[in-house]
PDB file of C-alpha atoms in Angstrom:
ATOM      1  CA  MET A  29     200.412 211.069  86.464  1.00  0.00           C
ATOM      2  CA  ILE A  30     196.827 212.097  85.628  1.00  0.00           C
ATOM      3  CA  ARG A  31     196.040 212.225  89.336  1.00  0.00           C
ATOM      4  CA  THR A  32     198.998 214.545  89.929  1.00  0.00           C
ATOM      5  CA  LEU A  33     197.918 216.851  87.097  1.00  0.00           C
ATOM      6  CA  PHE A  34     194.348 216.902  88.437  1.00  0.00           C
ATOM      7  CA  LEU A  35     195.552 217.802  91.950  1.00  0.00           C
ATOM      8  CA  ALA A  36     197.835 220.502  90.545  1.00  0.00           C
ATOM      9  CA  ALA A  37     194.917 221.997  88.591  1.00  0.00           C
ATOM     10  CA  ILE A  38     192.798 222.096  91.737  1.00  0.00           C
ATOM     11  CA  MET A  39     195.580 223.805  93.686  1.00  0.00           C
ATOM     12  CA  VAL A  40     195.994 226.461  91.007  1.00  0.00           C
ATOM     13  CA  ALA A  41     192.241 227.088  90.753  1.00  0.00           C
ATOM     14  CA  ALA A  42     191.596 227.175  94.520  1.00  0.00           C
ATOM     15  CA  PRO A  43     192.703 230.804  95.081  1.00  0.00           C
ATOM     16  CA  ALA A  44     190.492 232.027  92.243  1.00  0.00           C
ATOM     17  CA  ILE A  45     187.490 230.130  93.571  1.00  0.00           C
ATOM     18  CA  ALA A  46     188.139 231.252  97.134  1.00  0.00           C
ATOM     19  CA  ALA A  47     188.506 234.933  96.187  1.00  0.00           C
ATOM     20  CA  LYS A  48     186.086 236.901  98.300  1.00  0.00           C
ATOM     21  CA  ARG A  49     183.556 238.987  96.437  1.00  0.00           C
ATOM     22  CA  ASP A  50     182.255 242.285  97.813  1.00  0.00           C
ATOM     23  CA  THR A  51     178.805 242.188  99.376  1.00  0.00           C
ATOM     24  CA  PRO A  52     176.055 244.106  97.540  1.00  0.00           C
ATOM     25  CA  ASP A  53     176.271 246.885 100.148  1.00  0.00           C
ATOM     26  CA  GLN A  54     180.048 247.157  99.632  1.00  0.00           C
ATOM     27  CA  GLN A  55     179.604 247.231  95.828  1.00  0.00           C
ATOM     28  CA  LEU A  56     177.069 250.045  96.094  1.00  0.00           C
ATOM     29  CA  THR A  57     179.227 251.988  98.570  1.00  0.00           C
ATOM     30  CA  LYS A  58     182.234 251.796  96.219  1.00  0.00           C
ATOM     31  CA  LEU A  59     180.138 252.819  93.225  1.00  0.00           C
ATOM     32  CA  LEU A  60     178.699 255.845  95.059  1.00  0.00           C
ATOM     33  CA  ALA A  61     181.941 256.961  96.745  1.00  0.00           C
ATOM     34  CA  GLY A  62     182.360 260.741  96.480  1.00  0.00           C
ATOM     35  CA  ARG A  63     178.720 261.273  95.563  1.00  0.00           C
ATOM     36  CA  VAL A  64     175.760 262.702  97.456  1.00  0.00           C
ATOM     37  CA  ALA A  65     172.121 261.679  97.173  1.00  0.00           C
ATOM     38  CA  GLY A  66     169.544 264.064  95.762  1.00  0.00           C
ATOM     39  CA  LYS A  67     165.782 264.119  95.945  1.00  0.00           C
ATOM     40  CA  PRO A  68     164.205 260.871  94.610  1.00  0.00           C
ATOM     41  CA  THR A  69     162.333 261.110  91.321  1.00  0.00           C
ATOM     42  CA  ASN A  70     159.725 258.826  89.787  1.00  0.00           C
ATOM     43  CA  CYS A  71     161.111 258.778  86.225  1.00  0.00           C
ATOM     44  CA  ILE A  72     164.325 259.111  84.236  1.00  0.00           C
ATOM     45  CA  THR A  73     164.651 259.830  80.507  1.00  0.00           C
ATOM     46  CA  LEU A  74     165.697 256.761  78.546  1.00  0.00           C
ATOM     47  CA  SER A  75     167.429 258.673  75.759  1.00  0.00           C
ATOM     48  CA  GLY A  76     170.018 260.007  78.205  1.00  0.00           C
ATOM     49  CA  THR A  77     170.657 256.673  79.902  1.00  0.00           C
ATOM     50  CA  GLN A  78     174.125 255.436  78.986  1.00  0.00           C
ATOM     51  CA  SER A  79     174.319 252.188  80.959  1.00  0.00           C
ATOM     52  CA  SER A  80     172.890 250.140  83.788  1.00  0.00           C
ATOM     53  CA  GLN A  81     174.499 247.979  86.433  1.00  0.00           C
ATOM     54  CA  ILE A  82     172.891 245.350  88.634  1.00  0.00           C
ATOM     55  CA  ILE A  83     173.841 245.128  92.298  1.00  0.00           C
ATOM     56  CA  ASP A  84     173.023 241.508  93.239  1.00  0.00           C
ATOM     57  CA  GLY A  85     169.833 241.172  95.248  1.00  0.00           C
ATOM     58  CA  LYS A  86     169.670 244.905  95.910  1.00  0.00           C
ATOM     59  CA  ALA A  87     169.390 247.526  93.175  1.00  0.00           C
ATOM     60  CA  ILE A  88     169.843 248.652  89.579  1.00  0.00           C
ATOM     61  CA  VAL A  89     172.099 251.672  88.961  1.00  0.00           C
ATOM     62  CA  TYR A  90     171.465 253.740  85.821  1.00  0.00           C
ATOM     63  CA  ARG A  91     174.118 256.151  84.496  1.00  0.00           C
ATOM     64  CA  VAL A  92     172.755 259.347  82.948  1.00  0.00           C
ATOM     65  CA  GLY A  93     175.656 261.626  82.062  1.00  0.00           C
ATOM     66  CA  SER A  94     177.750 262.060  85.210  1.00  0.00           C
ATOM     67  CA  ARG A  95     174.772 261.311  87.459  1.00  0.00           C
ATOM     68  CA  LEU A  96     173.965 257.862  88.840  1.00  0.00           C
ATOM     69  CA  TYR A  97     170.376 256.899  89.629  1.00  0.00           C
ATOM     70  CA  VAL A  98     169.937 254.082  92.138  1.00  0.00           C
ATOM     71  CA  ASN A  99     166.688 252.180  91.894  1.00  0.00           C
ATOM     72  CA  THR A 100     165.776 249.818  94.708  1.00  0.00           C
ATOM     73  CA  PRO A 101     162.866 247.835  93.292  1.00  0.00           C
ATOM     74  CA  ARG A 102     159.559 247.765  95.190  1.00  0.00           C
ATOM     75  CA  SER A 103     159.316 244.067  94.470  1.00  0.00           C
ATOM     76  CA  GLY A 104     161.661 241.333  93.251  1.00  0.00           C
ATOM     77  CA  ALA A 105     165.013 242.867  94.261  1.00  0.00           C
ATOM     78  CA  GLU A 106     166.117 239.547  95.739  1.00  0.00           C
ATOM     79  CA  SER A 107     166.000 238.107  92.182  1.00  0.00           C
ATOM     80  CA  LEU A 108     168.576 240.574  90.815  1.00  0.00           C
ATOM     81  CA  ASN A 109     171.754 238.908  89.565  1.00  0.00           C
ATOM     82  CA  ASP A 110     174.610 240.851  87.976  1.00  0.00           C
ATOM     83  CA  ASP A 111     174.777 238.289  85.160  1.00  0.00           C
ATOM     84  CA  ASP A 112     171.169 238.915  84.094  1.00  0.00           C
ATOM     85  CA  ILE A 113     170.089 240.792  80.990  1.00  0.00           C
ATOM     86  CA  LEU A 114     167.575 243.558  81.762  1.00  0.00           C
ATOM     87  CA  VAL A 115     164.603 243.838  79.402  1.00  0.00           C
ATOM     88  CA  THR A 116     162.302 246.814  79.936  1.00  0.00           C
ATOM     89  CA  ARG A 117     159.139 247.645  78.037  1.00  0.00           C
ATOM     90  CA  THR A 118     158.064 251.231  78.478  1.00  0.00           C
ATOM     91  CA  ILE A 119     155.347 253.467  77.189  1.00  0.00           C
ATOM     92  CA  GLY A 120     156.901 256.713  76.052  1.00  0.00           C
ATOM     93  CA  SER A 121     160.429 257.969  76.499  1.00  0.00           C
ATOM     94  CA  GLN A 122     160.802 257.540  80.250  1.00  0.00           C
ATOM     95  CA  LEU A 123     161.578 254.725  82.655  1.00  0.00           C
ATOM     96  CA  CYS A 124     159.342 255.150  85.686  1.00  0.00           C
ATOM     97  CA  SER A 125     158.848 253.744  89.164  1.00  0.00           C
ATOM     98  CA  ILE A 126     155.794 251.764  88.079  1.00  0.00           C
ATOM     99  CA  ASP A 127     157.586 249.951  85.214  1.00  0.00           C
ATOM    100  CA  THR A 128     158.625 246.307  85.342  1.00  0.00           C
ATOM    101  CA  VAL A 129     161.981 244.953  84.253  1.00  0.00           C
ATOM    102  CA  ASN A 130     162.259 241.335  83.114  1.00  0.00           C
ATOM    103  CA  LEU A 131     165.370 239.432  84.174  1.00  0.00           C
ATOM    104  CA  ILE A 132     166.740 237.178  81.439  1.00  0.00           C
ATOM    105  CA  ASP A 133     169.312 234.486  82.225  1.00  0.00           C
ATOM    106  CA  ARG A 134     172.393 235.231  80.124  1.00  0.00           C
ATOM    107  CA  GLY A 135     173.160 231.540  79.511  1.00  0.00           C
ATOM    108  CA  SER A 136     169.768 230.039  78.723  1.00  0.00           C
ATOM    109  CA  ARG A 137     168.099 233.252  77.446  1.00  0.00           C
ATOM    110  CA  PHE A 138     164.975 232.352  79.444  1.00  0.00           C
ATOM    111  CA  GLN A 139     163.188 234.800  81.705  1.00  0.00           C
ATOM    112  CA  ARG A 140     163.992 233.974  85.318  1.00  0.00           C
ATOM    113  CA  GLY A 141     162.090 236.719  87.101  1.00  0.00           C
ATOM    114  CA  PHE A 142     161.153 240.373  87.114  1.00  0.00           C
ATOM    115  CA  VAL A 143     161.289 243.438  89.334  1.00  0.00           C
ATOM    116  CA  ILE A 144     158.889 246.336  89.815  1.00  0.00           C
ATOM    117  CA  LEU A 145     160.907 249.531  89.930  1.00  0.00           C
ATOM    118  CA  GLY A 146     160.813 251.975  92.821  1.00  0.00           C
ATOM    119  CA  PRO A 147     161.822 255.654  92.938  1.00  0.00           C
ATOM    120  CA  PHE A 148     165.129 256.689  91.342  1.00  0.00           C
ATOM    121  CA  VAL A 149     167.588 258.318  93.763  1.00  0.00           C
ATOM    122  CA  PRO A 150     170.083 260.574  91.946  1.00  0.00           C
ATOM    123  CA  TYR A 151     173.709 260.685  93.105  1.00  0.00           C
ATOM    124  CA  GLU A 152     176.044 263.428  91.942  1.00  0.00           C
ATOM    125  CA  ARG A 153     179.749 263.964  92.551  1.00  0.00           C
ATOM    126  CA  VAL A 154     180.600 266.291  95.375  1.00  0.00           C
ATOM    127  CA  LYS A 155     181.863 269.561  93.936  1.00  0.00           C
ATOM    128  CA  THR A 156     185.084 270.730  95.507  1.00  0.00           C
ATOM    129  CA  GLY A 157     185.952 274.400  95.556  1.00  0.00           C
ATOM    130  CA  ASN A 158     189.505 275.568  94.828  1.00  0.00           C
TER     131      ASN A 158
END
């Protein structure tokens, strides 16, 4: 009976485990759908930053109002994991392309790497005329 229950549990869990996850490029494409890139900038103001999102092994996306800033780190991007906690120490009120971001494992709370930020590319929604 235990064997039957174990096999049934595996069968139920298999579809969830086998569910295909979007690639980092697909995640970024979906996130930026309907938006156009602007001129890259070296810094963004921290006080206006509402949230951040990690794209595994690729980038960090910062939301500032309705604008998204995509940062592809100069170094360490391959260490990015969407389950990490981002810890940034800055001097002043801006996050800049020379700053480092420590990656903290959510489970163990230990640092597992860091990235050196690159330029921030702004993406804004395409305005449609009526």
